[in-house]
Structure formats: C-alpha cells, structure tokens
Short mmCIF file of C-alpha atoms and ligand atoms in Angstrom, two decimals:
data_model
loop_
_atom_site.label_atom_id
_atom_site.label_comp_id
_atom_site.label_asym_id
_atom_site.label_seq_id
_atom_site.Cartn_x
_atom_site.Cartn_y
_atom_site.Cartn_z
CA UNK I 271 26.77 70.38 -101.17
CA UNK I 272 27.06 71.61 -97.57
CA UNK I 273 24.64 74.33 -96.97
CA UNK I 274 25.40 77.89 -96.53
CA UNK I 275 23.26 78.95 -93.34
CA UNK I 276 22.29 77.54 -90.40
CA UNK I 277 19.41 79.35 -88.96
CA UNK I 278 17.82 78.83 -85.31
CA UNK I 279 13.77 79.90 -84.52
CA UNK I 280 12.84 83.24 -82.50
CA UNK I 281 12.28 80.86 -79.54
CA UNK I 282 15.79 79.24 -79.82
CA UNK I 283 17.30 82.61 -78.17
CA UNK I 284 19.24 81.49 -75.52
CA UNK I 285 17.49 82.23 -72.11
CA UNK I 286 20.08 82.46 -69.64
CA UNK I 287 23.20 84.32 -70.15
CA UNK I 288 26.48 82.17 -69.61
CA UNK I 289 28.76 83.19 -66.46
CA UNK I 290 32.52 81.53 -67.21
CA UNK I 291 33.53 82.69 -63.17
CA UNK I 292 32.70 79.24 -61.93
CA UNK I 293 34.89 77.99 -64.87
CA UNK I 294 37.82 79.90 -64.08
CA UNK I 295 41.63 78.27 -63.63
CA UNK I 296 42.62 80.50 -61.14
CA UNK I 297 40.79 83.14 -59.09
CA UNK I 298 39.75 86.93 -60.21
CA UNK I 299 41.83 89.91 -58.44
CA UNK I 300 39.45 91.78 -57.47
CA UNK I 301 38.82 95.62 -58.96
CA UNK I 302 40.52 97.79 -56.64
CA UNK I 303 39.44 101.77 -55.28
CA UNK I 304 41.25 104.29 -57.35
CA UNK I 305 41.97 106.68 -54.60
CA UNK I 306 42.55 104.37 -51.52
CA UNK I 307 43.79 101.31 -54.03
CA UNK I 308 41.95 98.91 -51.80
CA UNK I 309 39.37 96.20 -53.31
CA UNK I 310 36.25 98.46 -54.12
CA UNK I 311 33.11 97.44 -53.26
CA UNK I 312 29.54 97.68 -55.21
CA UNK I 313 28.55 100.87 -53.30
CA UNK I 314 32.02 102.38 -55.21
CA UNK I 315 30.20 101.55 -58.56
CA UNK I 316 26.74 102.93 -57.54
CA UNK I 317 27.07 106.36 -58.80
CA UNK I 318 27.36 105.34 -62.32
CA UNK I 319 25.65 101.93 -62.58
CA UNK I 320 22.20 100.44 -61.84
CA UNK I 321 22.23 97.89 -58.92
CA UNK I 322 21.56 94.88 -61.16
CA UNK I 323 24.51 95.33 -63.18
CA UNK I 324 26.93 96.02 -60.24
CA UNK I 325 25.53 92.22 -59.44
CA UNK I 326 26.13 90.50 -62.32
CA UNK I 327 29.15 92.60 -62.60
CA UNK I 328 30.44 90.34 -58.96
CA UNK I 329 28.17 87.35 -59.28
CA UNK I 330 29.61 83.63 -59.25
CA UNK I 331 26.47 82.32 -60.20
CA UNK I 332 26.50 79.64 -64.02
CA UNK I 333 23.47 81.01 -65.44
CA UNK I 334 22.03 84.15 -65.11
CA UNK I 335 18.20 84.39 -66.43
CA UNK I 336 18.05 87.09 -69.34
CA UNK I 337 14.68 88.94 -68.46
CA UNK I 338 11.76 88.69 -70.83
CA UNK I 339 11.67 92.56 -72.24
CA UNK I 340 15.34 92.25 -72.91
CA UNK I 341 14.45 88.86 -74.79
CA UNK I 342 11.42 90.49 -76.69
CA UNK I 343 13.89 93.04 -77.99
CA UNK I 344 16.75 90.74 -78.85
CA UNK I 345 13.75 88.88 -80.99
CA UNK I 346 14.25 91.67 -83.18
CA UNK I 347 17.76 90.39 -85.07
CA UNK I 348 18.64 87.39 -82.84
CA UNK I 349 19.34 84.24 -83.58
CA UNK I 350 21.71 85.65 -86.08
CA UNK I 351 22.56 83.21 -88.38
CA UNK I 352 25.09 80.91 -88.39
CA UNK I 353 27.39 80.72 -92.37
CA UNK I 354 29.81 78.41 -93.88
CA UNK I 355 32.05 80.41 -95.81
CA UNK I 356 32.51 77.43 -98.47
CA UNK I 357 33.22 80.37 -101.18
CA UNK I 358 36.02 81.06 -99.11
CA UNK I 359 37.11 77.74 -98.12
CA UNK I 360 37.50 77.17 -102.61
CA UNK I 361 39.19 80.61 -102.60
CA UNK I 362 41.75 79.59 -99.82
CA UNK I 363 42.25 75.97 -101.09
CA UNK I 364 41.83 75.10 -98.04
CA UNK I 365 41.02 71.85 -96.60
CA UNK I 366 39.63 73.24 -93.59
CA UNK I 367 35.61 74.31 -93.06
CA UNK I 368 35.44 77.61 -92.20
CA UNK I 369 32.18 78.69 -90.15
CA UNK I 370 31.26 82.70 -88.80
CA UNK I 371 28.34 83.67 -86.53
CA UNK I 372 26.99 87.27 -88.18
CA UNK I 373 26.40 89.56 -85.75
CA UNK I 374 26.42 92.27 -88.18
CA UNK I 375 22.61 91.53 -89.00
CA UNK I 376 21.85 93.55 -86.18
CA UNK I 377 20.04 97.07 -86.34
CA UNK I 378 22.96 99.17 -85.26
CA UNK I 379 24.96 96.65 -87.46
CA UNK I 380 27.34 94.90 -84.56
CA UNK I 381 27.18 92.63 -81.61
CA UNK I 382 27.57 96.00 -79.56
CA UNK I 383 23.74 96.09 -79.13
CA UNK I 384 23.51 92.68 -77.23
CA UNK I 385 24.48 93.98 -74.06
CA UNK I 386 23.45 97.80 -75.14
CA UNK I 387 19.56 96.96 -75.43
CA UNK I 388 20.14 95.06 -71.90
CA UNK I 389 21.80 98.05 -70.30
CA UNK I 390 19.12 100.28 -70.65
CA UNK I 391 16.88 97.88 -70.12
CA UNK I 392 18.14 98.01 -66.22
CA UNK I 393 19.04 101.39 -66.09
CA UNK I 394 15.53 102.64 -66.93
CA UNK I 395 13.88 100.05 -64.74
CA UNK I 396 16.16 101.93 -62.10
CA UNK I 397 14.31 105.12 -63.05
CA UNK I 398 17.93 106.38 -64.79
CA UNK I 399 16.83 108.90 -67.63
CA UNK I 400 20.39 109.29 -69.21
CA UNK I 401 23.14 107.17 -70.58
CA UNK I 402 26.73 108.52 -71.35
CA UNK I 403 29.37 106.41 -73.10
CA UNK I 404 32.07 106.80 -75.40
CA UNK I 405 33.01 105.18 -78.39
CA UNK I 406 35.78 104.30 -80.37
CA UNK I 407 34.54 102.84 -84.13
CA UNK I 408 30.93 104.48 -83.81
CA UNK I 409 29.43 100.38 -83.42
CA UNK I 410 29.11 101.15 -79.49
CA UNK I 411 27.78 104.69 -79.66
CA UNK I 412 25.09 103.62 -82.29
CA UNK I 413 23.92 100.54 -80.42
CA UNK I 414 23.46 102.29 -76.93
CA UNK I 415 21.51 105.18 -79.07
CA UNK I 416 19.19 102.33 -80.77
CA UNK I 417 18.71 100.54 -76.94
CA UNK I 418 18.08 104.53 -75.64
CA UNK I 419 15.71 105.18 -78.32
CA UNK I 420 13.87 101.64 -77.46
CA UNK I 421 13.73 102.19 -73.80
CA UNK I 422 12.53 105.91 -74.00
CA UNK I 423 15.77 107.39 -72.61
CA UNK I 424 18.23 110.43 -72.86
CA UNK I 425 21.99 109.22 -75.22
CA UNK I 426 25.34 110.97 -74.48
CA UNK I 427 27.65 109.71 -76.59
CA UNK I 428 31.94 111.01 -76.42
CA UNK I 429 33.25 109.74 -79.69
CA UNK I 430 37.08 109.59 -80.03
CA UNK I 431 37.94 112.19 -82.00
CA UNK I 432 39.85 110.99 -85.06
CA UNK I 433 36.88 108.43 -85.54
CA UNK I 434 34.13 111.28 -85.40
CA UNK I 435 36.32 112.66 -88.49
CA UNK I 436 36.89 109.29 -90.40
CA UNK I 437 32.97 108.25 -89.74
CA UNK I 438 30.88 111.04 -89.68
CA UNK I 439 27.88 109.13 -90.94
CA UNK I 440 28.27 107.04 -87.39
CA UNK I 441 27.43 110.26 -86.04
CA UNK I 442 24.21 110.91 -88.36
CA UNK I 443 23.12 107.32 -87.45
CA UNK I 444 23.18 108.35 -83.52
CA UNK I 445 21.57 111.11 -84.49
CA UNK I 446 18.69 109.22 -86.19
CA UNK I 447 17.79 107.54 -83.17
CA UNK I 448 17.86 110.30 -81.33
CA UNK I 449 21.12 110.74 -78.95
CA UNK I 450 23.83 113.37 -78.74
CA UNK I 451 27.43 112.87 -80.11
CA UNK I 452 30.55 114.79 -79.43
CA UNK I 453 33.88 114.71 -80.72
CA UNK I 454 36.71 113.50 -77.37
CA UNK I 455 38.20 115.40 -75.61
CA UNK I 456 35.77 117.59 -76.11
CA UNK I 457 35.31 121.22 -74.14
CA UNK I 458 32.13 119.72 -72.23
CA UNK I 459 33.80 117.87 -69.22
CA UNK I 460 36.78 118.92 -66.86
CA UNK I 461 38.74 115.78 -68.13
CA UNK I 462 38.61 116.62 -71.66
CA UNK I 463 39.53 120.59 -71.02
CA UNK I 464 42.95 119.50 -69.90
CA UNK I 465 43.89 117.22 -72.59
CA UNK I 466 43.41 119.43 -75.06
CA UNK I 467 45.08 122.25 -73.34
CA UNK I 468 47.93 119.68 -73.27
CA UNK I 469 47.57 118.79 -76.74
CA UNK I 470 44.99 120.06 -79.05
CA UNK I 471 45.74 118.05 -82.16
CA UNK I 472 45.27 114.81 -79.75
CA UNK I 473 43.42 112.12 -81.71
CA UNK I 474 41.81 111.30 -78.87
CA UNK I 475 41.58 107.71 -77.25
CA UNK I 476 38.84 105.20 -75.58
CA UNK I 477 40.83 106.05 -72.07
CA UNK I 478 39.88 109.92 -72.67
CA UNK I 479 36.28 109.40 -74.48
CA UNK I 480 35.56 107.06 -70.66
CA UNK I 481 36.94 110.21 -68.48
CA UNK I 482 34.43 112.17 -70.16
CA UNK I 483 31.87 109.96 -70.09
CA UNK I 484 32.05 108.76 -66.51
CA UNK I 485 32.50 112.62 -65.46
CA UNK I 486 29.17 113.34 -67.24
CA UNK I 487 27.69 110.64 -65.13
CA UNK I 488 28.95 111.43 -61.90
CA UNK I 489 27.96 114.81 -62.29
CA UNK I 490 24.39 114.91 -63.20
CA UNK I 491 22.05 112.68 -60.87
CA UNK I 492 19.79 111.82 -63.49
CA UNK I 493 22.46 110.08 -65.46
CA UNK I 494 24.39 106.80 -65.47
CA UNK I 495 27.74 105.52 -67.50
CA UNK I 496 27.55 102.83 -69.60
CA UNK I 497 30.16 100.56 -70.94
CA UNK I 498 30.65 98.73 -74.27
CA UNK I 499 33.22 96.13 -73.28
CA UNK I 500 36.20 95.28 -70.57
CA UNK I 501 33.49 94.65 -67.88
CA UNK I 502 32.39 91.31 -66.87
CA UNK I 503 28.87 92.17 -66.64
CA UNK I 504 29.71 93.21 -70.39
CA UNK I 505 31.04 89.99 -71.34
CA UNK I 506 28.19 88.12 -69.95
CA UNK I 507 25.65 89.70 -71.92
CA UNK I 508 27.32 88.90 -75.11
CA UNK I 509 27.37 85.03 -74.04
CA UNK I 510 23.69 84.74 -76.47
CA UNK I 511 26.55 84.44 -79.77
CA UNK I 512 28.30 81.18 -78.52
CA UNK I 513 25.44 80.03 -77.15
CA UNK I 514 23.67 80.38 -80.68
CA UNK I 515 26.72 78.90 -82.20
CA UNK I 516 26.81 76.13 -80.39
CA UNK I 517 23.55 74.89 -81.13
CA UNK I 518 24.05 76.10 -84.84
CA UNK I 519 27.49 73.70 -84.84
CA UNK I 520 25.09 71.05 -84.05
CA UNK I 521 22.87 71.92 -86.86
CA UNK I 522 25.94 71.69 -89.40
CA UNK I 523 27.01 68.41 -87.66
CA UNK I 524 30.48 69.95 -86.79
CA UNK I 525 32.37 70.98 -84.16
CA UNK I 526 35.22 73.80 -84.01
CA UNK I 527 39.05 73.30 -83.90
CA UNK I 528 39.74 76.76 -83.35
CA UNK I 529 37.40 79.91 -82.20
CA UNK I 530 38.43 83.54 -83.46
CA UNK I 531 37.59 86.51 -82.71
CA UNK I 532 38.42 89.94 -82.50
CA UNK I 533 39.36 91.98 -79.29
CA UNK I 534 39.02 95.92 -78.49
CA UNK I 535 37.95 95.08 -74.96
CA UNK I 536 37.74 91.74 -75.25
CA UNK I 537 33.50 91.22 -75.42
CA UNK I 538 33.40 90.63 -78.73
CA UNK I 539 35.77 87.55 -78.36
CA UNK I 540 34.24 86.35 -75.06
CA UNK I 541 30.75 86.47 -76.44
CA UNK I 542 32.02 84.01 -78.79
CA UNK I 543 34.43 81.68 -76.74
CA UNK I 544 33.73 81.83 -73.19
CA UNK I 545 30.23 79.05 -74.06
CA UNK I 546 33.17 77.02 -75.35
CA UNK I 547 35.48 77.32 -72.37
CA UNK I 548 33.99 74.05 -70.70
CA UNK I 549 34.34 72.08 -73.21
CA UNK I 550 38.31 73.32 -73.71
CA UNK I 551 38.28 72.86 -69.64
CA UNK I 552 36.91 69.26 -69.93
CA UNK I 553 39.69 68.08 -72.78
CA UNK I 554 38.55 68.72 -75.37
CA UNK I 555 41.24 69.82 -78.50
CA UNK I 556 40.21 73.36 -78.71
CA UNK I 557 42.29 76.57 -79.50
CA UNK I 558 40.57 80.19 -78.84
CA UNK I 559 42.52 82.76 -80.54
CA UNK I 560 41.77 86.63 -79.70
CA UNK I 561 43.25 88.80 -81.94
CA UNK I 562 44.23 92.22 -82.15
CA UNK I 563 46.21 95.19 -84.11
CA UNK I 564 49.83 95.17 -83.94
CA UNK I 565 49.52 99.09 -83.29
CA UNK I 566 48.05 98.07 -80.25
CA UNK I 567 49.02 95.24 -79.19
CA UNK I 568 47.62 95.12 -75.44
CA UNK I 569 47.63 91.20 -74.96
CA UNK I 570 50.67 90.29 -77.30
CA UNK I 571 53.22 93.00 -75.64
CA UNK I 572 51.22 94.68 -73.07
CA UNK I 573 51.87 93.77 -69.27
CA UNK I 574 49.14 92.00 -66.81
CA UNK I 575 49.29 94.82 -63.99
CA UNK I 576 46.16 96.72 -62.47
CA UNK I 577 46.14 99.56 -64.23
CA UNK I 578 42.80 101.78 -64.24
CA UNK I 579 39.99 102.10 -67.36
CA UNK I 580 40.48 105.64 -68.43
CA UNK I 581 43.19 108.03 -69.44
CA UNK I 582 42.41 110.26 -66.23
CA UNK I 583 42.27 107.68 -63.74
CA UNK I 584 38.42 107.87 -62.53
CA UNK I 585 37.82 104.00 -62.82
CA UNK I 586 38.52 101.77 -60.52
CA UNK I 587 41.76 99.70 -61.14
CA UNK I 588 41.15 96.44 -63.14
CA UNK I 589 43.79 93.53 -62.69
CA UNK I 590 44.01 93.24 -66.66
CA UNK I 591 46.72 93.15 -69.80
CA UNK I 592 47.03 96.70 -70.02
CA UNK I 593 49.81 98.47 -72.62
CA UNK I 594 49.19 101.64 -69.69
CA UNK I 595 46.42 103.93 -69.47
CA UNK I 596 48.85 106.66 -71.09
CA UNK I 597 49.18 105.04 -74.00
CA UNK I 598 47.21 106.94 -77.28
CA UNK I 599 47.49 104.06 -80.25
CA UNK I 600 48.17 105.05 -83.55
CA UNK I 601 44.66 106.68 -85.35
CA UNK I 602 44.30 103.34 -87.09
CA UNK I 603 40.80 102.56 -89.01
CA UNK I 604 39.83 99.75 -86.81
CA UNK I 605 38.91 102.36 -84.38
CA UNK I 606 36.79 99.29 -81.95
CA UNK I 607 40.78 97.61 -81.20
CA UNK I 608 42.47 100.74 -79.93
CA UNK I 609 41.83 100.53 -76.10
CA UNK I 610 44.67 100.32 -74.07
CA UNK I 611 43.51 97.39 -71.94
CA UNK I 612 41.52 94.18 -72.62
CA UNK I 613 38.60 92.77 -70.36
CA UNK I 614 39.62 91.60 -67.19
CA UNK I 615 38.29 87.95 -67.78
CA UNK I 616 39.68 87.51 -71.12
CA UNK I 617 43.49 88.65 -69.33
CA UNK I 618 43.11 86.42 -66.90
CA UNK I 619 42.23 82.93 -69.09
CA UNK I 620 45.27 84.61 -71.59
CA UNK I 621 47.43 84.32 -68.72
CA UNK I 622 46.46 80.98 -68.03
CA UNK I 623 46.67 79.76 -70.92
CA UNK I 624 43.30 78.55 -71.79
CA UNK I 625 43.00 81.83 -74.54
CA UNK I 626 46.28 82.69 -77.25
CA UNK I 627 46.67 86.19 -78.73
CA UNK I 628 47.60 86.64 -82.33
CA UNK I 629 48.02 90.25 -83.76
CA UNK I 630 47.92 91.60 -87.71
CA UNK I 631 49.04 94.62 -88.71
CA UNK I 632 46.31 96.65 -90.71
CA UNK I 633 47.43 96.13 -94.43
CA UNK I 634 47.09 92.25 -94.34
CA UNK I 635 43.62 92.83 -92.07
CA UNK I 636 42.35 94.81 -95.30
CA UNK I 637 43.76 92.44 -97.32
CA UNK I 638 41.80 89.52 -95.93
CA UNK I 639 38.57 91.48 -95.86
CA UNK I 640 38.30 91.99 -99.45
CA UNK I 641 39.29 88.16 -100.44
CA UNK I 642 36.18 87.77 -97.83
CA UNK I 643 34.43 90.15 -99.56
CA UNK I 644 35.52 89.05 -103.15
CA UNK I 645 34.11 85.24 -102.01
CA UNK I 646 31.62 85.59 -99.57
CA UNK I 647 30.06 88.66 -100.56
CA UNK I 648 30.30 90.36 -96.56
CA UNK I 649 32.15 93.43 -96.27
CA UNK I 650 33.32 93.91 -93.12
CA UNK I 651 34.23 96.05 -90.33
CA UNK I 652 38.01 96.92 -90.19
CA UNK I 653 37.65 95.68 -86.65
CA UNK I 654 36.28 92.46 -87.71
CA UNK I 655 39.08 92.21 -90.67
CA UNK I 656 41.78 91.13 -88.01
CA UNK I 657 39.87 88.14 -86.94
CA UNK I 658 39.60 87.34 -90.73
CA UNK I 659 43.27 88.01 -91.02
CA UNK I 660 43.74 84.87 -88.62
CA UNK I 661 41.28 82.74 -89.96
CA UNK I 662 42.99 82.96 -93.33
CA UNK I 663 46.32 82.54 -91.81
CA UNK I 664 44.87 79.45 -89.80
CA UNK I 665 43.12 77.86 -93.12
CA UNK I 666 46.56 78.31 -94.98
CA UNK I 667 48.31 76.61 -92.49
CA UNK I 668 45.92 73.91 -92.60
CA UNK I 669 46.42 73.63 -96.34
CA UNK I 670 50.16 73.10 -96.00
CA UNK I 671 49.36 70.62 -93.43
CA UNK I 672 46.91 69.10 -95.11
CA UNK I 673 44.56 69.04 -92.22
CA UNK I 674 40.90 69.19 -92.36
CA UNK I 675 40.25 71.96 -89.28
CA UNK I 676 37.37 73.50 -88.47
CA UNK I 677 37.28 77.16 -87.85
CA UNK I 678 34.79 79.36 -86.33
CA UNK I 679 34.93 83.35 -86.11
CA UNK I 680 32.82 86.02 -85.23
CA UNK I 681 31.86 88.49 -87.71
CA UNK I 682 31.18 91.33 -85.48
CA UNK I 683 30.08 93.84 -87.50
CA UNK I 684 29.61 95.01 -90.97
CA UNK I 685 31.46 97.24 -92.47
CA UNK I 686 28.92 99.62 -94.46
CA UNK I 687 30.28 102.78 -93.13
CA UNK I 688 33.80 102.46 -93.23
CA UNK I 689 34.05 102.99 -96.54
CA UNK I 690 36.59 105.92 -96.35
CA UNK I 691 39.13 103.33 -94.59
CA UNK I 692 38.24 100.84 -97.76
CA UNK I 693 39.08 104.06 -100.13
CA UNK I 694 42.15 104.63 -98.45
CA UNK I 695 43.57 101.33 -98.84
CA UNK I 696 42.74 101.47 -102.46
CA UNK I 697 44.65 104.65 -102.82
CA UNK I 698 47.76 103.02 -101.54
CA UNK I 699 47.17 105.59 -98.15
CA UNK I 700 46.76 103.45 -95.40
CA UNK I 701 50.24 101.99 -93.70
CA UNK I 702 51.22 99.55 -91.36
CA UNK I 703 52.24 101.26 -87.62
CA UNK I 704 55.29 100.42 -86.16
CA UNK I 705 54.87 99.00 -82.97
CA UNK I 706 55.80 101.84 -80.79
CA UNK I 707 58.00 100.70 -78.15
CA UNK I 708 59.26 103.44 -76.50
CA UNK I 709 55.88 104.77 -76.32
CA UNK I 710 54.84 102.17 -74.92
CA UNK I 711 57.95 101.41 -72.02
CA UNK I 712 56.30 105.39 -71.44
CA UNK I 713 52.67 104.88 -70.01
CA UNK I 714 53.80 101.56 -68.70
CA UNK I 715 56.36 103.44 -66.37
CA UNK I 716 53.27 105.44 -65.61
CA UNK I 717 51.09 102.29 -64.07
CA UNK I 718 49.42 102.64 -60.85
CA UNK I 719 51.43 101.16 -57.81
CA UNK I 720 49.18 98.60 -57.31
CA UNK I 721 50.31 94.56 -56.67
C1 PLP T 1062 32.72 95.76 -85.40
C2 PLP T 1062 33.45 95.64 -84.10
N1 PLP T 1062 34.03 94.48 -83.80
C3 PLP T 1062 34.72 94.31 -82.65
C4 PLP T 1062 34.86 95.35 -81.75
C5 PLP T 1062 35.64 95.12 -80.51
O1 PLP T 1062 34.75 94.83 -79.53
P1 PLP T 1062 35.12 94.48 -78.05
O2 PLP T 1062 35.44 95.75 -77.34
O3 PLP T 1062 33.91 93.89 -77.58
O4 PLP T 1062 36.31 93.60 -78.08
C6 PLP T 1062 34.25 96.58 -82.01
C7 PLP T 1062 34.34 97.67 -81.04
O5 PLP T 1062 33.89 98.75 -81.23
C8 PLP T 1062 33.53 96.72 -83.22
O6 PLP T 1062 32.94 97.89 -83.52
#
C-alpha cells in the first residue's frame, strides 16, 4: 500500500524563496509608464509599494532569503502536506499516480496567504498602517485580512461585486479578522463612481476592484496597495509550494510527468511549477499545464500585448497574455480565474513554450470536483476544480494509453464556502459560457498602443 501523506517537519520550510528570472528562455519586457508608455522605473511603483517589494519585484538574483518573522508565521500551516489521491487513482482506473500539494490547510483556507502574511510583513516594517486590495473569490481578501490582523495593521478590501453577493460569508470571515470589505465598483473611489454611472448592474471585475484599490492607496499617505497575483514579486513568494513538493516527491520516491495547476493571475500555478522549471530547462520529460475557464480564456485565446492591470488604466503596462483590460468575464463561480490578464512571467514561459494552457468550461470543472470529493473526501474551491478537471482528463488519457504517468496538482484552496455554487450545480442552474468572441475582438481593439 502506498501511503496517503507525505508530511515535511516545521524546520523543512523552505528558506529562500525561488527566483525563475535567471532561468528564463528569453528576456522580460520590461513594465512600461502608463502615461508616458516608457519602461517605468521603481520610484513609479513607490507610492503604492514598500521598497523591498519593488526589489524583488526587479531582482535577477536565484534565491532570495525569506526573513525569519515571515518564516515564524508561515510555521503556522506550512509545510502543507503533500497527498496521493490513490482513492482517486481506483475511481479513475487509471494507471497513472496522481499526487496534490494542499494548500487549502491554511488559516484563510488558500495559498493566497503565502505571499499575503509576507506583504505585510514589509509593508509594516516600512511603517505602512493600511493595506487596500481587491478580490475576486474572497481567498485573497481573507488572507491579506488574516496577514493585517497578524501584523497589527489597517485591511481595505474592494470585492468584485457579483462575488460579495454569491459569498457573503467571505465577507464575515474578513470581518472576523478585523478588515473592511466593500462591494466593486463601489461609491468610495473616483474609479468606481464612473462605472457604475456607466452601468449600474455591472458585475464588477478584478480590473475595476484594482482601480479602486490602487486609488485608495494613492490617495491616503498612510496606505499602500497590495496585490494577490500577476506580479513577479507575487509569484516569488508562492515558490515555498514547489519547493515543499519537491522534497515531498522525494519522500514518495517519485517524480512528476506533468504539473497542474490553476491560473487567475497565474501565482497559484507558478508557486507550483516555476521550482520545476530547471529541471524541464535541463531535459528533463516534464509538461506544466496552467489551466483556466473557457469564459475566460486569457492564455488559450487572449493576445500577448502590454496591456495595463486594471479596468481604468492606473497600472503600469505589463507585457502579458491579456484578453484586454475592457473585458468583464462572465459572473462565473470560480470567481479567483476571471482576471483579464495572467502574470507576466507565466505569459512569457507560455509563449516560449516551456508552460501549455488547457481550459474547462465550468460544468465538467464541477463535475470533477465532486468525483474528487466522492473519492478523496476534499471539497474544493471552484477555482481549484479546473485544475482537477485536467488532471482527470490527463489520468484518462493515460488509461487509454496505458501509461503509468505521474501527475502532480495544486489544490489551492478549499472549497468550504462556496457552497451556493455547489447548490447551484445540483439544481441544474449553473451553465457553461460561451466563449464570447465578439466581446472579446472589443477590449482587445481597446489595447494600449504599446510595442
Ligand atoms: C482557491 C483559489 N485558487 C486559485 C486562484 C487563482 O490564483 P492566482 O491568481 O494565483 O492564479 C484563486 C484566486 O483567487 C483562488 O482563490
């Protein structure tokens, strides 16, 4: 019998956090000034973020050290534990070993607070007493309001409106550790005023929730933004998972075939994969698969264009696979996926071809959760049912091949409050979105002339 967990010690954390810059294919465009469209440099990013971050945010350095407070915190969850979903494996028929790092063990119940707790771990050693963000699912908003409660600091949280509606125990859960949460747009910031005088049944979007957030920021000189993804500095902090799972591989006395995992704004899936990109760059057989709704489909159909980080054009512009900062995906429950563009790292290895994109539309996501759930016992978040959807749709294949592949995904979060999404799809109320093409062709016409 194979066992069912492989678990690492307190002191296994990783200490350093993995850089994959030096491991690039090709060099990164640089993020360019949204007014002047000229590369911006870290004084450009100074009246939102602490200086450490813009530094790891432009550093080409391997390892960064992960300081010890942020460590002592981690402590709390980390090393999650590594599974082997063998109850899934006999309920595929599959002849492939199926392996997922938990990150849903966490307090805030994602991998969001990784890089949250570490956030406001610099921004209060910068003497910053407020965080704004936004957030899509509620995952990011509750991990930045468990890192602000830890590190003694003010929360400001823009939550995309049709989320707020479908989750409004996310809400509660900020609330319980103390930080403020809105509905987006919301009547609090410039930005959000004029959307919904354009449109006041808007569902709102990640692009909008950011405009509100960064306007917060840049208006009150107590407060910085703070992101949950996209941003390399993001990316990097989230580089403890594959660590952890590579050392955990060890432990099981296996090695991966294929990494999964899936992308809003591309963290989640770097977190994972990037630890693995040396070994991919030095030969080895090894396919990392990001994967994402079909109702937003930024890597699969989207363009690789600067294009800028919000929906009112207040970030600077990233060089990234961008569907157009314009475009409002359908209010689908995996509310973590629906972000127009995808980190700037993760475009750039898709376009080289050392990353694929897969997409799933939401019925066969759901559909893969519960025979997860049914066999493994997990339920998990919509967000984290698309990489599922893949690894089932990888272990079938594998059946009809008859190969014996190993798979590794990330589980990135649980899904205990997304129940209402679960009770739609048993009421036969949840549908697949068409992908939206002319929508689409729309806020991609709408890019910034940038080359
Ligand atoms: C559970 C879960 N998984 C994955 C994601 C996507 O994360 P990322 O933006 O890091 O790709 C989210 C985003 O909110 C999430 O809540």
């Amino acid at each position: 019998m194979p066992d069912y967990r492989y678990l690492l010690s307190e002191r296994e954390i990783p200490k350093v956090w993995y850089n994959v810059v030096p491991d690039l294919p090709a060099p990164m465009s640089p993020p360019l000034h949204p007014g002047t469209l000229q590369p911006a440099g870290p004084q450009d990013l100074e009246a939102i973020f602490p200086h450490a971050l813009i530094e790891q945010e432009v550093t080409a350095a391997q390892n960064i050290p992960i300081p010890e407070p942020v460590l002592d915190v981690l402590r709390m969850w980390r090393p999650t534990p590594l599974h082997r979903a063998v109850r899934l494996e006999k309920a595929l028929g599959t002849p492939a070993k199926i392996f997922f790092k938990n990150e849903g063990v966490s307090p805030a119940g994602s991998h969001k607070p990784n890089t949250a707790i570490t956030q406001a771990y610099y921004n209060q050693a910068a003497g910053v007493k407020r965080l704004t963000t936004e957030t899509g699912a509620g995952q990011w908003g509750s991990a930045l309001a468990l890192a602000c409660s830890i590190f003694g600091m003010e929360c400001m949280v823009y939550m995309v409106k049709c989320s707020f509606y479908q989750k409004p125990h996310r809400r509660t859960m900020m609330e319980c550790w103390g930080a403020k949460c809105v509905p987006s747009p919301s009547d609090l910031t410039q930005a959000g005023r004029k959307i919904l005088a354009e449109d006041p049944e808007t569902p709102g979007s990640l692009g909008i929730a950011i405009s509100e957030a960064v306007e917060d920021a840049a208006t009150h000189h107590d407060t910085n933004y703070s992101l949950g993804s996209v941003l390399n500095h993001v990316l990097l902090h989230q580089t403890v998972i594959g660590q952890e799972a590579i050392a955990q591989m060890k432990l099981a006395g296996a090695s991966p075939d294929i990494v999964i995992g899936c992308c809003g704004g591309g963290s989640n899936f770097a977190g994972l994969a990037f630890p693995f990109v040396p070994e991919k760059a030095a030969g080895k057989n090894l396919r990392l698969i990001g994967v994402e709704p079909a109702a937003c489909p930024t890597m699969t159909k989207g363009v690789y264009a600067y294009d800028f980080g919000d929906k009112s054009g207040m970030t600077p512009l990233l060089k990234m696979d961008t569907l157009g900062h314009d475009f409002i995906p359908p209010g689908i429950h995996a509310g973590g996926l629906r972000y127009h563009g995808m980190a700037p790292l993760v475009s750039l290895l898709h376009r080289q071809g050392v990353v694929e994109a897969a997409s799933y539309p939401q019925l066969q996501c759901f559909e893969s959760a519960l025979t997860f759930a049914r066999a493994e016992g997990l339920i998990v978040a919509p967000e984290t049912s698309h990489a599922l959807c893949c690894v089932v749709d990888e272990a079938l294949k594998a059946k009809e091949e008859g190969k014996e592949k190993t798979i590794l995904f990330g589980l990135s979060g649980h899904g205990h409050f997304d129940m209402a999404a679960y009770e739609k799809y048993f009421a036969g109320e949840l549908f697949d979105y068409e992908y939206p093409e002319a929508k689409i062709r729309e806020a991609l016409a709408h890019l910034p002339k940038a080359s």
